[in-house]
Amino acid sequence: MTDLPNQLFINGELRRAKSGRTTPQINPATEEAFCEVQAAGLPELESAIEGSQRCFIESWRDLKPGRRGEILFQIARVIRDNVEELAQLESRNIGKPIADARDEVQLGARVFEYYAGAISKFYGQTIPVARGGLDVTLRQPMGVVAAIVPWNFPFPIACWKAAPALAAGNCVVLKPASQSPLTAIMLGVLAHQAGLPPGALQVIPGAGSEIGDALVQHPAIRKISFTGSTSVGARIMAMAAPELKRVSLELGGKSPNILFADCDLKQAAATAPMSVFANTGQDCCARSRIFVERAIFDAFVDKFIAATRGLRVGDPSREDTQLGPLVSKSQRESVEGFLSSTSGTITGGKRPSSTGYFLQPAVVLDVESTERIWREEVFGPVVCIRPFDDEKEMLAEVNASPYGLSGSLWTNDLKRALRVARQVESGVLSINSHSSVHVEAPFGGFKQSGLGRDLGMSAMEGYTELKNIYFGE
Ligand code: NDP
């Protein structure tokens, strides 16, 4: 594909929107608008859902599992053949450093491979019921599901919603974020080239405020899988309630990084900066609150600040760039608003250049636990570090957050690791590591970080209804 993928992808074809409306795509590193993407309206939404319903009934639902798996494997292959083009698109669209963009495209391919293989390992149960006979369970596809994805990891999140939904036998209407629709449209085109029937995966870029509500409330949509802000997630859940539609929601976070004095300080300090600043902090798993046991607080802070000064912020097309710009002007202003509101001491946090939405990573010390910057999701390159003296008090503060997505715990005391890991209220926790996402394992949050799980076999279960069938003797 040489032209930019800037149209809707419906029923196996690229299409223009009837309204003629478009959304400009701005490269956040240069502030230049480099393309206009067609914005779907209600007629295109209707046509996409209708096409998916037809595909579900006439083709995809009843395709033999072996053939479904072959097509998903082929999608992974085609993604791998197009890694460079997809990565360049993503990097230009949202300012992601090119090396990270390549890794994320490869991650998308791995997700398709995992679910291609999962199709043949997705079993029901046989249950020995009291009255004899034979009781078995079936996992059945739901029908047409909506996948609504954000701008921070556009390609991998589109893959980790589409792949398990398709693997389970559903058709998918994918709505990318308005700021980052390009790789999602290309995914639709590539999946079709790989053999996915027309209608199985539709891609409808368009404003969430316009077509989002209609998509969620459409009677043919059986499930909504959403990643984004907690406020929109709550709105979707409320809109889904009257028809009891299934929802899975992956929302905001304010994840802790907890360091006990017995940890490997060198490794913990060397890895902590990128656990919060990767993707320029625009990551729901960012470890943006660091709790450090007082005995190692000063040593940790010195090492952390030194490591942060060494991070390479700049042109995302350079191979060695670690932090690109923020996604938009308004996102940078929002992050700067947090910085200007704190009473803490800030190191960094300045604009390094006059062009592009860049911001140096900021380390905030002496912050009060009541402050916005300590309690709310910043979604930018900002970290707050505080000392603690008592494990119980520290855990109370960690769990006072309304969020509960992810976190890290550093200690060499096995008993403590287990005790604290059990008590942290989060869906994902890493011990002596900052790794949150594994294709094979469930990913999602407690409390206001969400509902349901992406990835692993849990995600595939979430795209099915469970049926119990009883055969009398
Ligand atoms: P949103 O929640 O607004 O957007 C996420 C997705 O939802 C986009 O595709 C968006 O479309 C769509 N959407 C917006 N409104 C509706 C609606 N009424 N019905 C259905 N879909 C809708 O996130 P933002 O991009 O505005 O980011 C705001 C904040 O959210 C961030 O600063 C961050 O705190 C958090 N966030 C968390 C993410 C995570 O990974 N957990 C990811 C992104 C954001 P459109 O782009 O067209 O508006």
CSV table of C-alpha atoms in Angstrom, one decimal, residues 42-464:
chain,number,residue,atom,x,y,z
A,42,LEU,CA,-24.5,7.3,10.7
A,43,PRO,CA,-25.1,5.9,7.1
A,44,GLU,CA,-21.6,4.3,7.1
A,45,LEU,CA,-22.1,3.0,10.7
A,46,GLU,CA,-25.4,1.3,9.6
A,47,SER,CA,-23.8,-0.2,6.5
A,48,ALA,CA,-20.8,-1.5,8.5
A,49,ILE,CA,-23.0,-3.1,11.1
A,50,GLU,CA,-25.3,-4.6,8.5
A,51,GLY,CA,-22.4,-6.0,6.6
A,52,SER,CA,-21.0,-7.6,9.7
A,53,GLN,CA,-24.3,-9.2,10.6
A,54,ARG,CA,-24.5,-10.7,7.2
A,55,CYS,CA,-20.9,-12.0,7.3
A,56,PHE,CA,-21.5,-13.4,10.8
A,57,ILE,CA,-24.6,-15.4,9.7
A,58,GLU,CA,-23.5,-16.4,6.2
A,59,SER,CA,-19.8,-17.1,6.7
A,60,TRP,CA,-17.7,-16.4,9.7
A,61,ARG,CA,-19.8,-18.0,12.5
A,62,ASP,CA,-19.9,-21.4,10.9
A,63,LEU,CA,-16.5,-21.5,9.3
A,64,LYS,CA,-14.6,-24.6,10.5
A,65,PRO,CA,-12.3,-23.8,13.4
A,66,GLY,CA,-9.3,-25.0,11.4
A,67,ARG,CA,-10.0,-22.6,8.5
A,68,ARG,CA,-10.6,-19.7,10.9
A,69,GLY,CA,-7.2,-20.4,12.5
A,70,GLU,CA,-5.5,-20.5,9.1
A,71,ILE,CA,-6.9,-17.1,8.2
A,72,LEU,CA,-5.7,-15.6,11.5
A,73,PHE,CA,-2.2,-17.0,11.1
A,74,GLN,CA,-2.2,-15.5,7.6
A,75,ILE,CA,-3.2,-12.1,9.0
A,76,ALA,CA,-0.2,-12.3,11.3
A,77,ARG,CA,2.1,-13.2,8.4
A,78,VAL,CA,0.8,-10.2,6.3
A,79,ILE,CA,1.3,-7.9,9.3
A,80,ARG,CA,4.9,-9.1,9.6
A,81,ASP,CA,5.4,-8.5,5.9
A,82,ASN,CA,4.3,-4.9,6.5
A,83,VAL,CA,6.0,-4.1,9.7
A,84,GLU,CA,8.0,-1.1,8.4
A,85,GLU,CA,5.1,0.6,6.7
A,86,LEU,CA,2.8,0.1,9.7
A,87,ALA,CA,5.5,1.4,12.1
A,88,GLN,CA,6.3,4.4,10.0
A,89,LEU,CA,2.6,5.3,9.8
A,90,GLU,CA,2.1,4.9,13.6
A,91,SER,CA,5.2,7.0,14.3
A,92,ARG,CA,4.1,9.8,12.0
A,93,ASN,CA,0.5,9.7,13.3
A,94,ILE,CA,1.2,10.0,17.0
A,95,GLY,CA,4.9,10.7,17.4
A,96,LYS,CA,5.8,7.2,18.7
A,97,PRO,CA,9.6,6.5,18.6
A,98,ILE,CA,10.1,4.3,15.5
A,99,ALA,CA,11.8,1.4,17.4
A,100,ASP,CA,8.8,1.2,19.8
A,101,ALA,CA,6.4,1.4,16.8
A,102,ARG,CA,8.1,-1.6,15.2
A,103,ASP,CA,7.9,-3.6,18.5
A,104,GLU,CA,4.2,-2.8,18.8
A,105,VAL,CA,3.4,-4.0,15.2
A,106,GLN,CA,5.3,-7.2,16.0
A,107,LEU,CA,3.2,-7.5,19.1
A,108,GLY,CA,0.0,-7.1,17.0
A,109,ALA,CA,1.2,-10.0,14.8
A,110,ARG,CA,1.9,-12.2,17.9
A,111,VAL,CA,-1.6,-11.5,19.2
A,112,PHE,CA,-3.0,-12.9,15.9
A,113,GLU,CA,-0.7,-15.9,16.1
A,114,TYR,CA,-1.7,-16.6,19.7
A,115,TYR,CA,-5.4,-16.6,19.0
A,116,ALA,CA,-5.0,-18.5,15.7
A,117,GLY,CA,-3.5,-21.3,17.9
A,118,ALA,CA,-6.0,-20.7,20.7
A,119,ILE,CA,-9.0,-21.6,18.5
A,120,SER,CA,-8.1,-25.4,18.7
A,121,LYS,CA,-7.6,-25.2,22.5
A,122,PHE,CA,-10.7,-23.4,23.5
A,123,TYR,CA,-12.7,-26.2,25.2
A,124,GLY,CA,-16.0,-26.5,26.9
A,125,GLN,CA,-16.6,-28.8,29.9
A,126,THR,CA,-18.4,-32.1,30.5
A,127,ILE,CA,-20.1,-31.9,33.9
A,128,PRO,CA,-21.2,-35.0,36.0
A,129,VAL,CA,-24.7,-33.7,37.0
A,130,ALA,CA,-26.6,-35.5,39.7
A,131,ARG,CA,-29.3,-37.0,37.5
A,132,GLY,CA,-26.9,-38.7,35.0
A,133,GLY,CA,-27.1,-38.2,31.3
A,134,LEU,CA,-24.5,-35.9,29.7
A,135,ASP,CA,-24.1,-32.3,30.5
A,136,VAL,CA,-21.7,-30.2,28.2
A,137,THR,CA,-20.9,-26.6,27.8
A,138,LEU,CA,-20.4,-24.7,24.6
A,139,ARG,CA,-18.7,-21.4,24.1
A,140,GLN,CA,-20.7,-19.6,21.4
A,141,PRO,CA,-19.8,-16.4,19.5
A,142,MET,CA,-22.0,-13.4,20.4
A,143,GLY,CA,-22.4,-11.9,16.9
A,144,VAL,CA,-21.2,-8.4,16.0
A,145,VAL,CA,-19.0,-6.7,18.6
A,146,ALA,CA,-17.8,-3.1,18.7
A,147,ALA,CA,-14.1,-2.5,19.5
A,148,ILE,CA,-13.4,1.2,20.4
A,149,VAL,CA,-9.7,1.9,20.8
A,150,PRO,CA,-7.6,4.8,22.0
A,151,TRP,CA,-4.7,6.8,20.5
A,152,ASN,CA,-1.8,5.7,22.8
A,153,PHE,CA,-1.3,2.2,21.5
A,154,PRO,CA,-3.5,2.2,18.4
A,155,PHE,CA,-2.2,-0.8,16.5
A,156,PRO,CA,-1.6,-3.4,19.3
A,157,ILE,CA,-4.9,-2.6,21.1
A,158,ALA,CA,-6.8,-2.9,17.8
A,159,CYS,CA,-5.2,-6.3,17.4
A,160,TRP,CA,-5.8,-7.5,20.9
A,161,LYS,CA,-9.5,-6.8,20.6
A,162,ALA,CA,-10.1,-7.9,17.0
A,163,ALA,CA,-8.0,-11.2,17.2
A,164,PRO,CA,-9.8,-12.9,20.1
A,165,ALA,CA,-13.2,-11.7,19.0
A,166,LEU,CA,-12.6,-13.1,15.5
A,167,ALA,CA,-11.1,-16.3,16.9
A,168,ALA,CA,-14.2,-16.9,18.9
A,169,GLY,CA,-16.3,-16.5,15.7
A,170,ASN,CA,-17.6,-12.9,16.0
A,171,CYS,CA,-17.5,-10.1,13.5
A,172,VAL,CA,-15.9,-6.8,14.6
A,173,VAL,CA,-16.7,-3.2,14.0
A,174,LEU,CA,-13.6,-1.3,14.9
A,175,LYS,CA,-13.6,2.4,15.8
A,176,PRO,CA,-10.2,3.9,16.1
A,177,ALA,CA,-9.4,7.1,17.9
A,178,SER,CA,-9.8,10.2,15.7
A,179,GLN,CA,-6.2,11.1,16.4
A,180,SER,CA,-4.7,7.8,15.3
A,181,PRO,CA,-6.8,5.9,12.7
A,182,LEU,CA,-4.2,5.1,10.1
A,183,THR,CA,-2.8,1.8,11.2
A,184,ALA,CA,-6.3,0.5,12.1
A,185,ILE,CA,-7.5,1.2,8.6
A,186,MET,CA,-4.5,-0.6,7.2
A,187,LEU,CA,-5.2,-3.5,9.5
A,188,GLY,CA,-8.6,-3.9,7.9
A,189,VAL,CA,-7.1,-3.9,4.4
A,190,LEU,CA,-4.3,-6.3,5.3
A,191,ALA,CA,-6.7,-8.7,7.1
A,192,HIS,CA,-8.9,-8.8,4.0
A,193,GLN,CA,-5.9,-9.5,1.8
A,194,ALA,CA,-5.1,-12.4,4.2
A,195,GLY,CA,-8.4,-14.0,3.5
A,196,LEU,CA,-10.8,-12.6,6.1
A,197,PRO,CA,-14.2,-12.4,4.4
A,198,PRO,CA,-15.8,-8.9,3.7
A,199,GLY,CA,-17.6,-7.7,6.8
A,200,ALA,CA,-15.7,-9.7,9.3
A,201,LEU,CA,-13.6,-6.7,10.3
A,202,GLN,CA,-14.9,-3.2,9.5
A,203,VAL,CA,-13.0,-0.1,10.3
A,204,ILE,CA,-14.9,3.1,10.8
A,205,PRO,CA,-12.9,6.2,11.8
A,206,GLY,CA,-15.1,9.0,13.0
A,207,ALA,CA,-15.7,11.2,16.1
A,208,GLY,CA,-16.6,9.2,19.2
A,209,SER,CA,-18.9,12.0,20.2
A,210,GLU,CA,-20.9,11.5,17.0
A,211,ILE,CA,-20.9,7.8,16.0
A,212,GLY,CA,-19.7,6.4,19.4
A,213,ASP,CA,-23.1,6.6,21.1
A,214,ALA,CA,-24.9,5.2,18.1
A,215,LEU,CA,-22.4,2.3,17.7
A,216,VAL,CA,-22.7,1.4,21.4
A,217,GLN,CA,-26.6,1.6,21.4
A,218,HIS,CA,-27.1,-0.1,18.1
A,219,PRO,CA,-29.4,-3.1,18.7
A,220,ALA,CA,-27.3,-5.4,16.6
A,221,ILE,CA,-24.1,-4.8,18.7
A,222,ARG,CA,-23.9,-7.5,21.3
A,223,LYS,CA,-20.7,-6.5,23.1
A,224,ILE,CA,-18.6,-3.4,23.4
A,225,SER,CA,-14.9,-3.8,24.1
A,226,PHE,CA,-13.5,-0.4,25.0
A,227,THR,CA,-10.1,1.0,26.0
A,228,GLY,CA,-9.8,4.7,26.9
A,229,SER,CA,-10.7,7.1,29.7
A,230,THR,CA,-12.7,6.2,32.7
A,231,SER,CA,-15.3,8.9,32.0
A,232,VAL,CA,-16.1,7.5,28.5
A,233,GLY,CA,-16.0,4.0,29.8
A,234,ALA,CA,-18.6,4.8,32.5
A,235,ARG,CA,-20.8,6.4,29.8
A,236,ILE,CA,-20.5,3.3,27.6
A,237,MET,CA,-21.5,1.1,30.5
A,238,ALA,CA,-24.5,3.2,31.2
A,239,MET,CA,-25.6,3.2,27.5
A,240,ALA,CA,-25.1,-0.6,27.4
A,241,ALA,CA,-27.3,-1.1,30.5
A,242,PRO,CA,-30.8,-0.9,29.1
A,243,GLU,CA,-30.2,-3.9,26.8
A,244,LEU,CA,-27.8,-5.6,29.1
A,245,LYS,CA,-25.1,-5.5,26.5
A,246,ARG,CA,-21.8,-7.1,27.4
A,247,VAL,CA,-19.0,-4.7,28.0
A,248,SER,CA,-15.3,-5.0,28.7
A,249,LEU,CA,-13.6,-1.8,29.7
A,250,GLU,CA,-9.9,-1.1,30.0
A,251,LEU,CA,-9.6,2.4,31.6
A,252,GLY,CA,-7.3,4.8,33.4
A,253,GLY,CA,-4.6,4.0,36.0
A,254,LYS,CA,-2.4,5.6,38.6
A,255,SER,CA,-0.1,2.7,39.1
A,256,PRO,CA,2.4,2.4,42.0
A,257,ASN,CA,6.1,1.4,41.8
A,258,ILE,CA,6.9,0.2,45.4
A,259,LEU,CA,10.5,-0.2,46.5
A,260,PHE,CA,11.6,-1.9,49.7
A,261,ALA,CA,15.0,-1.2,51.2
A,262,ASP,CA,16.2,-4.8,50.5
A,263,CYS,CA,15.6,-4.6,46.8
A,264,ASP,CA,18.3,-4.6,44.1
A,265,LEU,CA,18.5,-0.8,44.1
A,266,LYS,CA,20.7,-0.5,41.0
A,267,GLN,CA,18.3,-2.5,38.8
A,268,ALA,CA,15.2,-0.9,40.3
A,269,ALA,CA,16.5,2.6,39.8
A,270,ALA,CA,17.8,1.9,36.3
A,271,THR,CA,14.5,0.5,35.1
A,272,ALA,CA,12.1,2.8,36.9
A,273,PRO,CA,12.3,5.8,34.5
A,274,MET,CA,11.1,4.0,31.5
A,275,SER,CA,8.4,2.3,33.6
A,276,VAL,CA,6.7,5.7,33.7
A,277,PHE,CA,8.1,7.7,30.8
A,278,ALA,CA,7.8,5.1,28.0
A,279,ASN,CA,5.4,6.3,25.3
A,280,THR,CA,6.0,9.7,26.8
A,281,GLY,CA,4.0,8.6,29.9
A,282,GLN,CA,0.8,8.2,27.8
A,283,ASP,CA,0.3,4.7,29.1
A,284,CYS,CA,-2.5,3.5,31.4
A,285,CYS,CA,0.1,1.2,33.1
A,286,ALA,CA,2.7,4.1,33.7
A,287,ARG,CA,4.2,3.7,37.2
A,288,SER,CA,3.6,7.3,38.0
A,289,ARG,CA,3.7,7.1,41.8
A,290,ILE,CA,6.8,5.8,43.3
A,291,PHE,CA,6.8,4.7,47.0
A,292,VAL,CA,10.3,4.2,48.3
A,293,GLU,CA,11.2,2.9,51.8
A,294,ARG,CA,12.9,5.7,53.6
A,295,ALA,CA,16.3,4.0,54.1
A,296,ILE,CA,17.0,4.0,50.3
A,297,PHE,CA,15.0,7.1,49.4
A,298,ASP,CA,17.8,9.6,48.8
A,299,ALA,CA,20.0,7.0,47.0
A,300,PHE,CA,17.1,6.0,44.8
A,301,VAL,CA,16.1,9.6,43.9
A,302,ASP,CA,19.7,10.5,42.9
A,303,LYS,CA,20.0,7.5,40.6
A,304,PHE,CA,16.5,8.0,39.2
A,305,ILE,CA,17.1,11.7,38.3
A,306,ALA,CA,20.5,10.8,36.8
A,307,ALA,CA,18.9,8.0,34.7
A,308,THR,CA,16.1,10.3,33.6
A,309,ARG,CA,18.6,13.0,32.5
A,310,GLY,CA,20.1,10.4,30.2
A,311,LEU,CA,16.8,9.7,28.4
A,312,ARG,CA,16.8,10.8,24.7
A,313,VAL,CA,13.8,13.0,24.0
A,314,GLY,CA,13.3,14.1,20.4
A,315,ASP,CA,12.7,13.2,16.7
A,316,PRO,CA,10.6,9.9,16.8
A,317,SER,CA,12.0,8.9,13.4
A,318,ARG,CA,15.5,8.5,14.9
A,319,GLU,CA,16.4,5.0,15.9
A,320,ASP,CA,17.8,6.0,19.3
A,321,THR,CA,14.9,8.2,20.4
A,322,GLN,CA,13.3,7.0,23.7
A,323,LEU,CA,10.6,9.7,24.2
A,324,GLY,CA,8.7,11.3,21.3
A,325,PRO,CA,6.3,14.3,21.6
A,326,LEU,CA,3.0,14.1,23.4
A,327,VAL,CA,0.1,13.2,21.1
A,328,SER,CA,-1.3,16.7,20.8
A,329,LYS,CA,-1.1,20.4,21.8
A,330,SER,CA,-4.0,19.9,24.3
A,331,GLN,CA,-2.4,16.8,25.8
A,332,ARG,CA,0.8,18.8,26.5
A,333,GLU,CA,-1.2,21.7,28.0
A,334,SER,CA,-3.1,19.3,30.2
A,335,VAL,CA,0.2,17.8,31.5
A,336,GLU,CA,1.7,21.2,32.0
A,337,GLY,CA,-1.5,22.1,34.0
A,338,PHE,CA,-0.7,19.3,36.5
A,339,LEU,CA,2.9,20.6,36.8
A,340,SER,CA,1.9,24.2,37.4
A,341,SER,CA,-0.6,23.2,40.1
A,342,THR,CA,1.8,21.3,42.3
A,343,SER,CA,3.5,22.6,45.4
A,344,GLY,CA,6.2,20.0,44.9
A,345,THR,CA,9.8,20.4,43.7
A,346,ILE,CA,10.0,19.8,39.9
A,347,THR,CA,13.1,18.6,38.0
A,348,GLY,CA,12.6,18.8,34.2
A,349,GLY,CA,9.2,19.3,32.7
A,350,LYS,CA,10.2,22.1,30.3
A,351,ARG,CA,9.6,22.3,26.6
A,352,PRO,CA,12.9,21.4,24.9
A,353,SER,CA,12.1,22.9,21.5
A,354,SER,CA,9.8,25.4,19.9
A,355,THR,CA,8.3,22.9,17.3
A,356,GLY,CA,6.5,19.7,18.2
A,357,TYR,CA,4.6,18.9,21.4
A,358,PHE,CA,7.7,17.8,23.2
A,359,LEU,CA,8.1,17.9,27.0
A,360,GLN,CA,11.1,16.8,29.1
A,361,PRO,CA,10.3,14.2,31.7
A,362,ALA,CA,9.4,15.7,35.0
A,363,VAL,CA,10.3,14.3,38.5
A,364,VAL,CA,8.2,15.8,41.3
A,365,LEU,CA,9.4,15.5,45.0
A,366,ASP,CA,7.9,16.8,48.2
A,367,VAL,CA,4.4,16.4,46.9
A,368,GLU,CA,1.4,16.3,49.3
A,369,SER,CA,-0.8,13.2,49.1
A,370,THR,CA,-3.8,15.4,48.6
A,371,GLU,CA,-2.6,16.9,45.4
A,372,ARG,CA,-4.1,16.3,42.0
A,373,ILE,CA,-0.8,15.3,40.5
A,374,TRP,CA,-0.4,12.5,43.1
A,375,ARG,CA,-4.0,11.3,42.9
A,376,GLU,CA,-5.1,11.7,39.2
A,377,GLU,CA,-3.9,10.2,36.0
A,378,VAL,CA,-1.6,12.7,34.3
A,379,PHE,CA,-1.0,10.7,31.0
A,380,GLY,CA,2.3,12.4,30.3
A,381,PRO,CA,6.0,12.2,31.3
A,382,VAL,CA,5.5,13.0,35.0
A,383,VAL,CA,6.4,11.0,38.1
A,384,CYS,CA,5.9,11.7,41.8
A,385,ILE,CA,8.3,10.1,44.3
A,386,ARG,CA,7.5,9.8,48.1
A,387,PRO,CA,9.2,8.0,51.0
A,388,PHE,CA,7.4,5.6,53.3
A,389,ASP,CA,8.2,4.1,56.7
A,390,ASP,CA,5.5,1.6,57.3
A,391,GLU,CA,4.2,-1.2,55.0
A,392,LYS,CA,0.6,-0.9,56.2
A,393,GLU,CA,0.4,2.8,55.8
A,394,MET,CA,2.0,2.6,52.4
A,395,LEU,CA,-0.5,0.0,51.2
A,396,ALA,CA,-3.4,2.1,52.5
A,397,GLU,CA,-2.1,5.0,50.4
A,398,VAL,CA,-1.6,2.8,47.3
A,399,ASN,CA,-5.1,1.4,47.7
A,400,ALA,CA,-6.7,4.8,48.3
A,401,SER,CA,-6.6,5.4,44.6
A,402,PRO,CA,-9.9,4.8,42.7
A,403,TYR,CA,-7.8,3.1,40.0
A,404,GLY,CA,-6.3,-0.4,40.2
A,405,LEU,CA,-4.7,-1.3,36.9
A,406,SER,CA,-1.1,-2.2,37.3
A,407,GLY,CA,2.0,-1.8,39.5
A,408,SER,CA,5.5,-3.0,40.4
A,409,LEU,CA,7.0,-4.3,43.6
A,410,TRP,CA,10.7,-4.5,44.3
A,411,THR,CA,12.0,-6.7,47.2
A,412,ASN,CA,14.1,-9.7,47.7
A,413,ASP,CA,12.0,-11.0,50.5
A,414,LEU,CA,9.8,-13.7,49.1
A,415,LYS,CA,7.3,-13.7,51.9
A,416,ARG,CA,6.9,-9.9,51.8
A,417,ALA,CA,6.5,-10.0,48.0
A,418,LEU,CA,3.6,-12.5,48.3
A,419,ARG,CA,2.0,-10.6,51.2
A,420,VAL,CA,2.1,-7.2,49.5
A,421,ALA,CA,1.2,-8.5,46.1
A,422,ARG,CA,-1.9,-10.0,47.5
A,423,GLN,CA,-2.9,-6.7,49.1
A,424,VAL,CA,-2.3,-4.3,46.2
A,425,GLU,CA,-5.7,-3.7,44.6
A,426,SER,CA,-4.7,-4.0,40.9
A,427,GLY,CA,-5.4,-6.4,38.1
A,428,VAL,CA,-1.8,-6.7,37.1
A,429,LEU,CA,1.3,-6.6,39.3
A,430,SER,CA,5.0,-7.3,38.5
A,431,ILE,CA,7.6,-8.3,41.1
A,432,ASN,CA,11.2,-7.2,40.4
A,433,SER,CA,10.0,-6.2,36.9
A,434,HIS,CA,7.9,-3.6,35.2
A,435,SER,CA,6.3,-5.9,32.6
A,436,SER,CA,2.5,-5.6,32.5
A,437,VAL,CA,1.4,-7.0,29.1
A,438,HIS,CA,1.8,-10.6,28.1
A,439,VAL,CA,-0.1,-11.8,25.1
A,440,GLU,CA,-0.8,-15.1,26.9
A,441,ALA,CA,-2.0,-13.6,30.3
A,442,PRO,CA,-5.1,-11.6,31.3
A,443,PHE,CA,-4.7,-7.9,31.3
A,444,GLY,CA,-7.2,-5.5,32.9
A,445,GLY,CA,-8.0,-3.6,36.1
A,446,PHE,CA,-9.8,-3.5,39.5
A,447,LYS,CA,-12.1,-0.7,40.6
A,448,GLN,CA,-12.3,2.3,38.2
A,449,SER,CA,-9.6,0.8,35.9
A,450,GLY,CA,-12.1,-1.4,34.3
A,451,LEU,CA,-14.1,-4.5,33.9
A,452,GLY,CA,-13.3,-7.8,32.1
A,453,ARG,CA,-9.9,-8.7,30.7
A,454,ASP,CA,-8.0,-8.3,27.4
A,455,LEU,CA,-5.4,-10.9,26.2
A,456,GLY,CA,-4.9,-14.5,27.2
A,457,MET,CA,-7.8,-17.1,27.1
A,458,SER,CA,-9.8,-14.8,29.4
A,459,ALA,CA,-10.3,-12.3,26.5
A,460,MET,CA,-11.5,-15.1,24.2
A,461,GLU,CA,-14.0,-16.2,26.9
A,462,GLY,CA,-15.2,-12.6,27.1
A,463,TYR,CA,-16.2,-12.7,23.4
A,464,THR,CA,-18.5,-15.7,23.9
